[in-house]
PDB file of C-alpha atoms in Angstrom:
ATOM      1  CA  MET F   1    -151.160  57.538 203.874  1.00 75.00           C
ATOM      2  CA  LYS F   2    -148.671  58.794 201.302  1.00 87.00           C
ATOM      3  CA  SER F   3    -151.435  60.571 199.376  1.00 88.00           C
ATOM      4  CA  LEU F   4    -152.732  62.229 202.554  1.00 91.00           C
ATOM      5  CA  ALA F   5    -149.219  63.400 203.439  1.00 95.00           C
ATOM      6  CA  LEU F   6    -148.922  64.899 199.978  1.00 94.00           C
ATOM      7  CA  VAL F   7    -152.301  66.631 200.391  1.00 94.00           C
ATOM      8  CA  VAL F   8    -150.973  68.247 203.569  1.00 94.00           C
ATOM      9  CA  ALA F   9    -147.756  69.245 201.782  1.00 96.00           C
ATOM     10  CA  VAL F  10    -149.669  70.718 198.852  1.00 94.00           C
ATOM     11  CA  THR F  11    -151.905  72.664 201.218  1.00 96.00           C
ATOM     12  CA  LEU F  12    -148.940  73.999 203.186  1.00 96.00           C
ATOM     13  CA  ALA F  13    -147.268  75.054 199.943  1.00 95.00           C
ATOM     14  CA  GLY F  14    -150.345  77.092 199.078  1.00 95.00           C
ATOM     15  CA  ALA F  15    -150.343  78.650 202.555  1.00 95.00           C
ATOM     16  CA  GLY F  16    -146.678  79.530 202.165  1.00 95.00           C
ATOM     17  CA  LEU F  17    -147.296  81.242 198.845  1.00 94.00           C
ATOM     18  CA  ALA F  18    -150.242  83.128 200.361  1.00 95.00           C
ATOM     19  CA  LEU F  19    -148.042  84.515 203.137  1.00 94.00           C
ATOM     20  CA  ALA F  20    -145.277  85.444 200.688  1.00 95.00           C
ATOM     21  CA  ALA F  21    -147.741  87.194 198.368  1.00 94.00           C
ATOM     22  CA  ALA F  22    -149.291  89.028 201.344  1.00 93.00           C
ATOM     23  CA  ASP F  23    -145.952  90.746 202.020  1.00 91.00           C
ATOM     24  CA  GLY F  24    -146.697  94.299 200.935  1.00 88.00           C
ATOM     25  CA  GLY F  25    -150.222  93.360 199.862  1.00 93.00           C
ATOM     26  CA  GLN F  26    -153.535  94.906 200.820  1.00 94.00           C
ATOM     27  CA  ARG F  27    -155.563  93.745 203.814  1.00 93.00           C
ATOM     28  CA  LEU F  28    -159.253  93.511 204.593  1.00 91.00           C
ATOM     29  CA  ASP F  29    -160.795  95.713 207.273  1.00 85.00           C
ATOM     30  CA  GLY F  30    -160.474  92.854 209.743  1.00 73.00           C
ATOM     31  CA  GLY F  31    -156.731  92.675 209.120  1.00 85.00           C
ATOM     32  CA  TRP F  32    -156.714  89.529 206.951  1.00 89.00           C
ATOM     33  CA  PRO F  33    -154.391  89.776 203.927  1.00 95.00           C
ATOM     34  CA  VAL F  34    -156.423  89.629 200.735  1.00 96.00           C
ATOM     35  CA  MET F  35    -154.084  87.041 199.224  1.00 97.00           C
ATOM     36  CA  VAL F  36    -154.575  84.690 202.179  1.00 96.00           C
ATOM     37  CA  LEU F  37    -158.338  84.835 201.618  1.00 96.00           C
ATOM     38  CA  LEU F  38    -157.934  84.157 197.891  1.00 97.00           C
ATOM     39  CA  VAL F  39    -155.778  81.086 198.479  1.00 97.00           C
ATOM     40  CA  LEU F  40    -158.251  79.781 201.068  1.00 97.00           C
ATOM     41  CA  VAL F  41    -161.112  80.173 198.576  1.00 97.00           C
ATOM     42  CA  ALA F  42    -159.118  78.251 195.932  1.00 98.00           C
ATOM     43  CA  TYR F  43    -158.715  75.205 198.165  1.00 98.00           C
ATOM     44  CA  LEU F  44    -162.238  75.280 199.590  1.00 98.00           C
ATOM     45  CA  LEU F  45    -163.804  75.470 196.126  1.00 97.00           C
ATOM     46  CA  ASN F  46    -161.803  72.527 194.789  1.00 97.00           C
ATOM     47  CA  TRP F  47    -162.460  70.431 197.883  1.00 97.00           C
ATOM     48  CA  ALA F  48    -166.177  71.216 197.666  1.00 97.00           C
ATOM     49  CA  VAL F  49    -166.385  69.955 194.070  1.00 96.00           C
ATOM     50  CA  TYR F  50    -164.113  67.013 194.830  1.00 95.00           C
ATOM     51  CA  LEU F  51    -166.617  65.387 197.213  1.00 95.00           C
ATOM     52  CA  PRO F  52    -169.540  64.844 194.771  1.00 94.00           C
ATOM     53  CA  SER F  53    -167.047  64.090 191.992  1.00 92.00           C
ATOM     54  CA  PHE F  54    -165.510  61.252 193.997  1.00 91.00           C
ATOM     55  CA  LEU F  55    -168.898  59.898 195.046  1.00 91.00           C
ATOM     56  CA  ARG F  56    -169.865  59.720 191.379  1.00 88.00           C
ATOM     57  CA  ARG F  57    -166.356  58.647 190.285  1.00 89.00           C
ATOM     58  CA  THR F  58    -166.252  61.369 187.646  1.00 86.00           C
ATOM     59  CA  GLU F  59    -163.631  63.824 186.463  1.00 85.00           C
ATOM     60  CA  ARG F  60    -166.127  65.670 184.278  1.00 85.00           C
ATOM     61  CA  PHE F  61    -165.988  68.874 186.310  1.00 88.00           C
ATOM     62  CA  PHE F  62    -162.261  68.889 187.070  1.00 90.00           C
ATOM     63  CA  ASP F  63    -161.049  71.207 184.302  1.00 86.00           C
ATOM     64  CA  LEU F  64    -164.154  73.361 184.575  1.00 89.00           C
ATOM     65  CA  THR F  65    -163.557  73.804 188.306  1.00 93.00           C
ATOM     66  CA  GLY F  66    -159.981  74.818 187.627  1.00 93.00           C
ATOM     67  CA  SER F  67    -161.113  77.533 185.230  1.00 93.00           C
ATOM     68  CA  LEU F  68    -163.829  78.667 187.631  1.00 94.00           C
ATOM     69  CA  THR F  69    -161.212  78.924 190.375  1.00 96.00           C
ATOM     70  CA  PHE F  70    -159.076  81.182 188.194  1.00 97.00           C
ATOM     71  CA  GLY F  71    -162.098  83.309 187.384  1.00 95.00           C
ATOM     72  CA  LEU F  72    -163.457  83.530 190.916  1.00 96.00           C
ATOM     73  CA  LEU F  73    -160.102  84.466 192.457  1.00 98.00           C
ATOM     74  CA  THR F  74    -159.542  87.145 189.819  1.00 98.00           C
ATOM     75  CA  VAL F  75    -162.987  88.682 190.314  1.00 97.00           C
ATOM     76  CA  LEU F  76    -162.571  88.610 194.095  1.00 97.00           C
ATOM     77  CA  ALA F  77    -159.150  90.246 193.803  1.00 97.00           C
ATOM     78  CA  LEU F  78    -160.591  93.046 191.669  1.00 97.00           C
ATOM     79  CA  VAL F  79    -163.564  93.527 194.007  1.00 97.00           C
ATOM     80  CA  LEU F  80    -161.499  93.553 197.196  1.00 96.00           C
ATOM     81  CA  ALA F  81    -158.569  95.598 195.873  1.00 95.00           C
ATOM     82  CA  GLN F  82    -158.393  99.279 196.683  1.00 90.00           C
ATOM     83  CA  ASP F  83    -157.546 101.941 194.105  1.00 89.00           C
ATOM     84  CA  ARG F  84    -157.684  99.621 191.122  1.00 93.00           C
ATOM     85  CA  ASP F  85    -155.528 101.011 188.345  1.00 96.00           C
ATOM     86  CA  ALA F  86    -154.941 100.177 184.687  1.00 97.00           C
ATOM     87  CA  ARG F  87    -152.463  97.416 185.592  1.00 98.00           C
ATOM     88  CA  ALA F  88    -155.009  95.703 187.836  1.00 97.00           C
ATOM     89  CA  TRP F  89    -157.692  95.783 185.138  1.00 98.00           C
ATOM     90  CA  VAL F  90    -155.281  94.583 182.424  1.00 98.00           C
ATOM     91  CA  LEU F  91    -154.105  91.662 184.562  1.00 98.00           C
ATOM     92  CA  GLY F  92    -157.674  90.814 185.504  1.00 98.00           C
ATOM     93  CA  ALA F  93    -158.712  90.789 181.853  1.00 98.00           C
ATOM     94  CA  MET F  94    -155.738  88.590 180.897  1.00 98.00           C
ATOM     95  CA  VAL F  95    -156.579  85.902 183.433  1.00 98.00           C
ATOM     96  CA  LEU F  96    -160.351  86.033 182.895  1.00 97.00           C
ATOM     97  CA  LEU F  97    -160.185  85.833 179.099  1.00 97.00           C
ATOM     98  CA  TRP F  98    -157.743  82.928 179.249  1.00 96.00           C
ATOM     99  CA  ALA F  99    -159.818  81.056 181.844  1.00 94.00           C
ATOM    100  CA  LEU F 100    -163.060  81.592 179.919  1.00 93.00           C
ATOM    101  CA  ARG F 101    -161.654  80.341 176.631  1.00 92.00           C
ATOM    102  CA  LEU F 102    -159.689  77.375 177.915  1.00 86.00           C
ATOM    103  CA  GLY F 103    -162.282  76.329 180.490  1.00 82.00           C
ATOM    104  CA  SER F 104    -165.124  76.251 177.981  1.00 84.00           C
ATOM    105  CA  PHE F 105    -162.934  74.404 175.454  1.00 80.00           C
ATOM    106  CA  LEU F 106    -161.871  71.713 177.939  1.00 78.00           C
ATOM    107  CA  PHE F 107    -165.405  71.281 179.269  1.00 76.00           C
ATOM    108  CA  ARG F 108    -166.822  70.818 175.766  1.00 79.00           C
ATOM    109  CA  ARG F 109    -164.064  68.336 175.019  1.00 75.00           C
ATOM    110  CA  ILE F 110    -164.725  66.122 178.019  1.00 70.00           C
ATOM    111  CA  LEU F 111    -168.483  66.260 177.394  1.00 73.00           C
ATOM    112  CA  ALA F 112    -167.800  64.962 173.907  1.00 71.00           C
ATOM    113  CA  SER F 113    -165.344  62.257 174.980  1.00 66.00           C
ATOM    114  CA  GLY F 114    -167.151  61.297 178.198  1.00 59.00           C
ATOM    115  CA  SER F 115    -163.969  60.738 180.238  1.00 63.00           C
ATOM    116  CA  ASP F 116    -160.294  61.518 180.655  1.00 66.00           C
ATOM    117  CA  GLY F 117    -157.976  58.526 180.762  1.00 64.00           C
ATOM    118  CA  ARG F 118    -155.607  60.260 183.186  1.00 70.00           C
ATOM    119  CA  PHE F 119    -158.176  59.790 185.958  1.00 72.00           C
ATOM    120  CA  ASP F 120    -159.177  56.153 185.398  1.00 69.00           C
ATOM    121  CA  GLU F 121    -157.195  54.861 188.373  1.00 78.00           C
ATOM    122  CA  LEU F 122    -156.999  58.030 190.448  1.00 75.00           C
ATOM    123  CA  LYS F 123    -160.747  58.428 190.890  1.00 74.00           C
ATOM    124  CA  GLN F 124    -161.042  54.981 192.444  1.00 85.00           C
ATOM    125  CA  SER F 125    -159.032  56.108 195.503  1.00 82.00           C
ATOM    126  CA  TRP F 126    -160.490  58.888 197.637  1.00 86.00           C
ATOM    127  CA  SER F 127    -157.060  60.024 198.893  1.00 86.00           C
ATOM    128  CA  ARG F 128    -155.361  60.026 195.487  1.00 90.00           C
ATOM    129  CA  PHE F 129    -158.326  61.792 193.931  1.00 89.00           C
ATOM    130  CA  LEU F 130    -158.287  64.360 196.758  1.00 93.00           C
ATOM    131  CA  LEU F 131    -154.597  64.948 196.042  1.00 92.00           C
ATOM    132  CA  VAL F 132    -155.433  65.712 192.416  1.00 93.00           C
ATOM    133  CA  TRP F 133    -158.001  68.337 193.391  1.00 94.00           C
ATOM    134  CA  SER F 134    -155.737  69.824 196.057  1.00 96.00           C
ATOM    135  CA  THR F 135    -152.914  70.032 193.529  1.00 94.00           C
ATOM    136  CA  GLN F 136    -155.230  71.840 191.134  1.00 94.00           C
ATOM    137  CA  ALA F 137    -155.917  74.470 193.816  1.00 97.00           C
ATOM    138  CA  LEU F 138    -152.163  74.889 194.320  1.00 96.00           C
ATOM    139  CA  TRP F 139    -151.643  75.041 190.568  1.00 94.00           C
ATOM    140  CA  VAL F 140    -154.172  77.866 190.242  1.00 96.00           C
ATOM    141  CA  VAL F 141    -152.579  79.762 193.112  1.00 96.00           C
ATOM    142  CA  PHE F 142    -149.059  79.461 191.693  1.00 95.00           C
ATOM    143  CA  THR F 143    -150.073  80.077 188.081  1.00 96.00           C
ATOM    144  CA  ALA F 144    -152.135  83.211 188.740  1.00 97.00           C
ATOM    145  CA  GLY F 145    -150.080  84.226 191.773  1.00 96.00           C
ATOM    146  CA  ALA F 146    -148.193  87.092 190.124  1.00 97.00           C
ATOM    147  CA  ALA F 147    -151.388  88.566 188.642  1.00 98.00           C
ATOM    148  CA  LEU F 148    -153.386  88.278 191.873  1.00 98.00           C
ATOM    149  CA  THR F 149    -150.515  89.686 193.935  1.00 97.00           C
ATOM    150  CA  ALA F 150    -150.111  92.680 191.628  1.00 97.00           C
ATOM    151  CA  ILE F 151    -153.851  93.357 191.614  1.00 97.00           C
ATOM    152  CA  THR F 152    -153.924  93.407 195.433  1.00 96.00           C
ATOM    153  CA  SER F 153    -150.535  95.111 195.895  1.00 95.00           C
ATOM    154  CA  GLN F 154    -150.249  98.340 197.847  1.00 94.00           C
ATOM    155  CA  GLU F 155    -147.944  99.657 195.118  1.00 94.00           C
ATOM    156  CA  ARG F 156    -149.499 101.458 192.155  1.00 95.00           C
ATOM    157  CA  LEU F 157    -147.426 102.484 189.134  1.00 96.00           C
ATOM    158  CA  PRO F 158    -148.321 103.556 185.575  1.00 95.00           C
ATOM    159  CA  LEU F 159    -148.060 100.954 182.854  1.00 96.00           C
ATOM    160  CA  GLY F 160    -144.671 101.163 181.160  1.00 95.00           C
ATOM    161  CA  TRP F 161    -142.719  99.526 178.360  1.00 97.00           C
ATOM    162  CA  LEU F 162    -142.351  96.269 180.309  1.00 97.00           C
ATOM    163  CA  ALA F 163    -146.121  95.978 180.531  1.00 97.00           C
ATOM    164  CA  GLY F 164    -146.291  96.558 176.782  1.00 98.00           C
ATOM    165  CA  VAL F 165    -143.909  93.658 176.178  1.00 98.00           C
ATOM    166  CA  GLY F 166    -145.922  91.490 178.569  1.00 98.00           C
ATOM    167  CA  ILE F 167    -149.208  92.311 176.859  1.00 98.00           C
ATOM    168  CA  GLY F 168    -147.655  91.495 173.481  1.00 98.00           C
ATOM    169  CA  LEU F 169    -146.427  88.112 174.713  1.00 98.00           C
ATOM    170  CA  TRP F 170    -149.827  87.366 176.215  1.00 98.00           C
ATOM    171  CA  VAL F 171    -151.612  88.178 172.942  1.00 98.00           C
ATOM    172  CA  LEU F 172    -149.172  86.000 170.997  1.00 97.00           C
ATOM    173  CA  GLY F 173    -149.495  83.106 173.443  1.00 97.00           C
ATOM    174  CA  PHE F 174    -153.267  83.360 173.648  1.00 97.00           C
ATOM    175  CA  ALA F 175    -153.604  83.394 169.857  1.00 97.00           C
ATOM    176  CA  LEU F 176    -151.235  80.437 169.457  1.00 97.00           C
ATOM    177  CA  GLU F 177    -152.988  78.332 172.099  1.00 96.00           C
ATOM    178  CA  ALA F 178    -156.453  79.108 170.730  1.00 95.00           C
ATOM    179  CA  THR F 179    -155.367  78.400 167.156  1.00 97.00           C
ATOM    180  CA  ALA F 180    -153.764  75.088 168.117  1.00 97.00           C
ATOM    181  CA  ASP F 181    -156.858  73.942 170.000  1.00 94.00           C
ATOM    182  CA  ALA F 182    -159.188  74.979 167.185  1.00 95.00           C
ATOM    183  CA  GLN F 183    -157.102  73.268 164.507  1.00 97.00           C
ATOM    184  CA  LYS F 184    -156.874  70.029 166.473  1.00 95.00           C
ATOM    185  CA  ALA F 185    -160.616  70.036 167.210  1.00 92.00           C
ATOM    186  CA  ALA F 186    -161.398  70.564 163.523  1.00 95.00           C
ATOM    187  CA  PHE F 187    -158.949  67.814 162.544  1.00 96.00           C
ATOM    188  CA  ARG F 188    -160.526  65.312 164.921  1.00 92.00           C
ATOM    189  CA  SER F 189    -164.059  66.179 163.834  1.00 92.00           C
ATOM    190  CA  ASP F 190    -163.295  65.148 160.236  1.00 95.00           C
ATOM    191  CA  PRO F 191    -164.101  61.427 159.756  1.00 94.00           C
ATOM    192  CA  ALA F 192    -161.355  61.241 157.134  1.00 95.00           C
ATOM    193  CA  ASN F 193    -158.801  61.795 159.898  1.00 95.00           C
ATOM    194  CA  GLN F 194    -159.982  58.906 162.052  1.00 94.00           C
ATOM    195  CA  GLY F 195    -156.953  57.233 163.635  1.00 92.00           C
ATOM    196  CA  ARG F 196    -154.499  59.787 162.258  1.00 95.00           C
ATOM    197  CA  PHE F 197    -152.329  62.386 164.019  1.00 96.00           C
ATOM    198  CA  ILE F 198    -152.342  66.097 163.236  1.00 97.00           C
ATOM    199  CA  SER F 199    -149.245  67.539 161.564  1.00 96.00           C
ATOM    200  CA  THR F 200    -150.650  70.597 159.794  1.00 96.00           C
ATOM    201  CA  GLY F 201    -151.120  74.254 160.708  1.00 96.00           C
ATOM    202  CA  VAL F 202    -149.281  75.300 163.859  1.00 96.00           C
ATOM    203  CA  TRP F 203    -148.833  71.590 164.612  1.00 97.00           C
ATOM    204  CA  ALA F 204    -146.262  71.586 161.805  1.00 95.00           C
ATOM    205  CA  TRP F 205    -144.183  74.042 163.872  1.00 94.00           C
ATOM    206  CA  SER F 206    -144.300  72.175 167.171  1.00 96.00           C
ATOM    207  CA  ARG F 207    -145.661  68.866 168.450  1.00 97.00           C
ATOM    208  CA  HIS F 208    -147.288  70.800 171.316  1.00 97.00           C
ATOM    209  CA  PRO F 209    -147.972  74.358 170.116  1.00 97.00           C
ATOM    210  CA  ASN F 210    -150.807  74.842 172.612  1.00 96.00           C
ATOM    211  CA  TYR F 211    -148.298  74.414 175.444  1.00 97.00           C
ATOM    212  CA  VAL F 212    -145.976  76.940 173.835  1.00 97.00           C
ATOM    213  CA  GLY F 213    -148.846  79.410 173.841  1.00 97.00           C
ATOM    214  CA  GLU F 214    -149.597  78.636 177.478  1.00 96.00           C
ATOM    215  CA  ILE F 215    -146.013  79.341 178.524  1.00 96.00           C
ATOM    216  CA  LEU F 216    -145.811  82.574 176.532  1.00 97.00           C
ATOM    217  CA  LEU F 217    -149.037  84.070 177.868  1.00 97.00           C
ATOM    218  CA  TRP F 218    -148.165  83.438 181.516  1.00 97.00           C
ATOM    219  CA  LEU F 219    -144.706  84.897 180.927  1.00 97.00           C
ATOM    220  CA  GLY F 220    -146.522  87.967 179.635  1.00 98.00           C
ATOM    221  CA  VAL F 221    -148.659  88.127 182.779  1.00 98.00           C
ATOM    222  CA  ALA F 222    -145.542  87.939 184.960  1.00 98.00           C
ATOM    223  CA  LEU F 223    -143.913  90.828 183.082  1.00 98.00           C
ATOM    224  CA  VAL F 224    -146.990  93.022 183.511  1.00 98.00           C
ATOM    225  CA  ALA F 225    -147.109  92.233 187.242  1.00 98.00           C
ATOM    226  CA  LEU F 226    -143.364  92.609 187.929  1.00 97.00           C
ATOM    227  CA  PRO F 227    -143.049  96.406 188.491  1.00 97.00           C
ATOM    228  CA  VAL F 228    -145.402  96.492 191.505  1.00 97.00           C
ATOM    229  CA  LEU F 229    -144.023  93.425 193.290  1.00 97.00           C
ATOM    230  CA  SER F 230    -141.574  93.601 196.172  1.00 95.00           C
ATOM    231  CA  GLY F 231    -139.968  91.471 198.889  1.00 95.00           C
ATOM    232  CA  TRP F 232    -141.326  87.949 199.178  1.00 96.00           C
ATOM    233  CA  GLN F 233    -143.870  88.725 196.449  1.00 96.00           C
ATOM    234  CA  TYR F 234    -141.147  88.070 193.871  1.00 96.00           C
ATOM    235  CA  LEU F 235    -141.671  84.353 194.546  1.00 95.00           C
ATOM    236  CA  THR F 236    -144.871  84.565 192.504  1.00 96.00           C
ATOM    237  CA  LEU F 237    -142.722  85.235 189.426  1.00 95.00           C
ATOM    238  CA  LEU F 238    -141.848  81.538 189.440  1.00 93.00           C
ATOM    239  CA  SER F 239    -145.197  81.002 187.722  1.00 92.00           C
ATOM    240  CA  PRO F 240    -143.990  80.783 184.075  1.00 94.00           C
ATOM    241  CA  VAL F 241    -140.972  78.707 185.136  1.00 94.00           C
ATOM    242  CA  LEU F 242    -143.164  76.191 186.968  1.00 92.00           C
ATOM    243  CA  ILE F 243    -145.596  76.113 184.056  1.00 94.00           C
ATOM    244  CA  TYR F 244    -142.753  75.297 181.660  1.00 96.00           C
ATOM    245  CA  LEU F 245    -141.376  72.563 183.924  1.00 95.00           C
ATOM    246  CA  GLN F 246    -144.817  71.043 184.525  1.00 91.00           C
ATOM    247  CA  LEU F 247    -145.803  71.027 180.862  1.00 94.00           C
ATOM    248  CA  ARG F 248    -142.419  69.954 179.502  1.00 95.00           C
ATOM    249  CA  PHE F 249    -141.380  67.348 182.040  1.00 95.00           C
ATOM    250  CA  ALA F 250    -144.407  66.320 184.141  1.00 89.00           C
ATOM    251  CA  SER F 251    -148.089  66.023 183.276  1.00 85.00           C
ATOM    252  CA  GLY F 252    -147.957  67.803 179.914  1.00 90.00           C
ATOM    253  CA  VAL F 253    -145.633  66.593 177.154  1.00 95.00           C
ATOM    254  CA  PRO F 254    -144.377  63.222 178.567  1.00 94.00           C
ATOM    255  CA  PRO F 255    -147.740  61.385 178.862  1.00 90.00           C
ATOM    256  CA  LEU F 256    -148.941  62.734 175.518  1.00 93.00           C
ATOM    257  CA  GLU F 257    -145.727  61.648 173.820  1.00 96.00           C
ATOM    258  CA  ARG F 258    -146.030  58.170 175.357  1.00 94.00           C
ATOM    259  CA  ARG F 259    -149.625  57.835 174.145  1.00 92.00           C
ATOM    260  CA  ALA F 260    -148.672  59.005 170.661  1.00 96.00           C
ATOM    261  CA  ASP F 261    -145.711  56.595 170.518  1.00 96.00           C
ATOM    262  CA  ALA F 262    -147.931  53.723 171.627  1.00 96.00           C
ATOM    263  CA  ARG F 263    -150.470  54.528 168.929  1.00 95.00           C
ATOM    264  CA  TRP F 264    -148.376  55.562 165.930  1.00 97.00           C
ATOM    265  CA  GLY F 265    -144.820  54.531 166.833  1.00 95.00           C
ATOM    266  CA  GLY F 266    -143.108  52.741 163.977  1.00 94.00           C
ATOM    267  CA  GLN F 267    -145.248  54.335 161.291  1.00 95.00           C
ATOM    268  CA  GLN F 268    -143.041  56.017 158.724  1.00 95.00           C
ATOM    269  CA  ASP F 269    -144.943  59.297 158.540  1.00 96.00           C
ATOM    270  CA  TYR F 270    -145.137  59.604 162.335  1.00 97.00           C
ATOM    271  CA  GLU F 271    -141.436  58.897 162.859  1.00 96.00           C
ATOM    272  CA  ALA F 272    -140.596  61.452 160.145  1.00 96.00           C
ATOM    273  CA  TYR F 273    -142.856  63.992 161.894  1.00 96.00           C
ATOM    274  CA  LYS F 274    -141.065  63.427 165.191  1.00 95.00           C
ATOM    275  CA  ARG F 275    -137.625  63.793 163.609  1.00 94.00           C
ATOM    276  CA  SER F 276    -138.427  67.036 161.811  1.00 93.00           C
ATOM    277  CA  THR F 277    -140.750  68.766 164.302  1.00 94.00           C
ATOM    278  CA  PRO F 278    -139.515  70.121 167.657  1.00 95.00           C
ATOM    279  CA  VAL F 279    -141.288  68.784 170.714  1.00 95.00           C
ATOM    280  CA  LEU F 280    -141.997  72.286 172.049  1.00 93.00           C
ATOM    281  CA  LEU F 281    -140.088  75.248 170.629  1.00 83.00           C
ATOM    282  CA  PRO F 282    -141.868  76.171 167.364  1.00 74.00           C
ATOM    283  CA  LEU F 283    -139.874  76.667 164.198  1.00 61.00           C
ATOM    284  CA  PRO F 284    -142.217  78.090 161.523  1.00 56.00           C
ATOM    285  CA  GLY F 285    -141.269  76.814 158.091  1.00 52.00           C
ATOM    286  CA  GLY F 286    -138.486  74.687 159.494  1.00 48.00           C
ATOM    287  CA  ARG F 287    -140.083  71.323 158.830  1.00 47.00           C
ATOM    288  CA  SER F 288    -139.529  69.600 155.519  1.00 40.00           C
ATOM    289  CA  ARG F 289    -142.457  67.746 154.036  1.00 37.00           C
TER     290      ARG F 289
END
């Protein structure tokens, strides 16, 4: 019952964000706010994929569905928005490029590994597994909320210096995340690195450089969206803050650190790596070898 109550809470949170984002947003001919429709699509898509996934007790399509949700909502926002301007197209491109790269990377990774240990227990319970999929829908809505709200906003303004800063942060974050993922994939594919941890490349700057990139790029998206938001729409700017909190203190860094400690804890080189390398904030050249 606790899981079902949380599913309801997660769904209501998404509805609340939809109503806040609809304040000053565009509406369909029938009067429905575009943002309300987008949030509804996010939940329905994840629930639709949840059912066969639970029946087969598989998490194989979880990350892929998340990326598809980002992509579908962005395309729908661009299609349904009126008077699309440069800001709308830039924000759409930011979200779509990120979703395409990360989604394909995560899908290839789980195809290679066959499973994700985070779901071993969750997928045995229909209510807990449903909560995971519902939370993913909420996560998509909150993460892309600022971009989707700006795309469907009634306000249209030229791109200014703030958008330039946001685009720069997005490029930096995207490049850092992609580089970190590529370096780790190459490291793991080398048989000589079997059973070892990566501490080279951007992984010498931070123990989780891919998460640093993730935070930076969504901060960039928020800055690009900011000038055309108003009223309750400002709530969508919580996106980079929530991303930081989730990655740093919830399902991002903590479980990965625990797994790493369980596997390599006590080893001299690993303990030295932990002492000299920040957990998140990268410090290029600041680690002594």
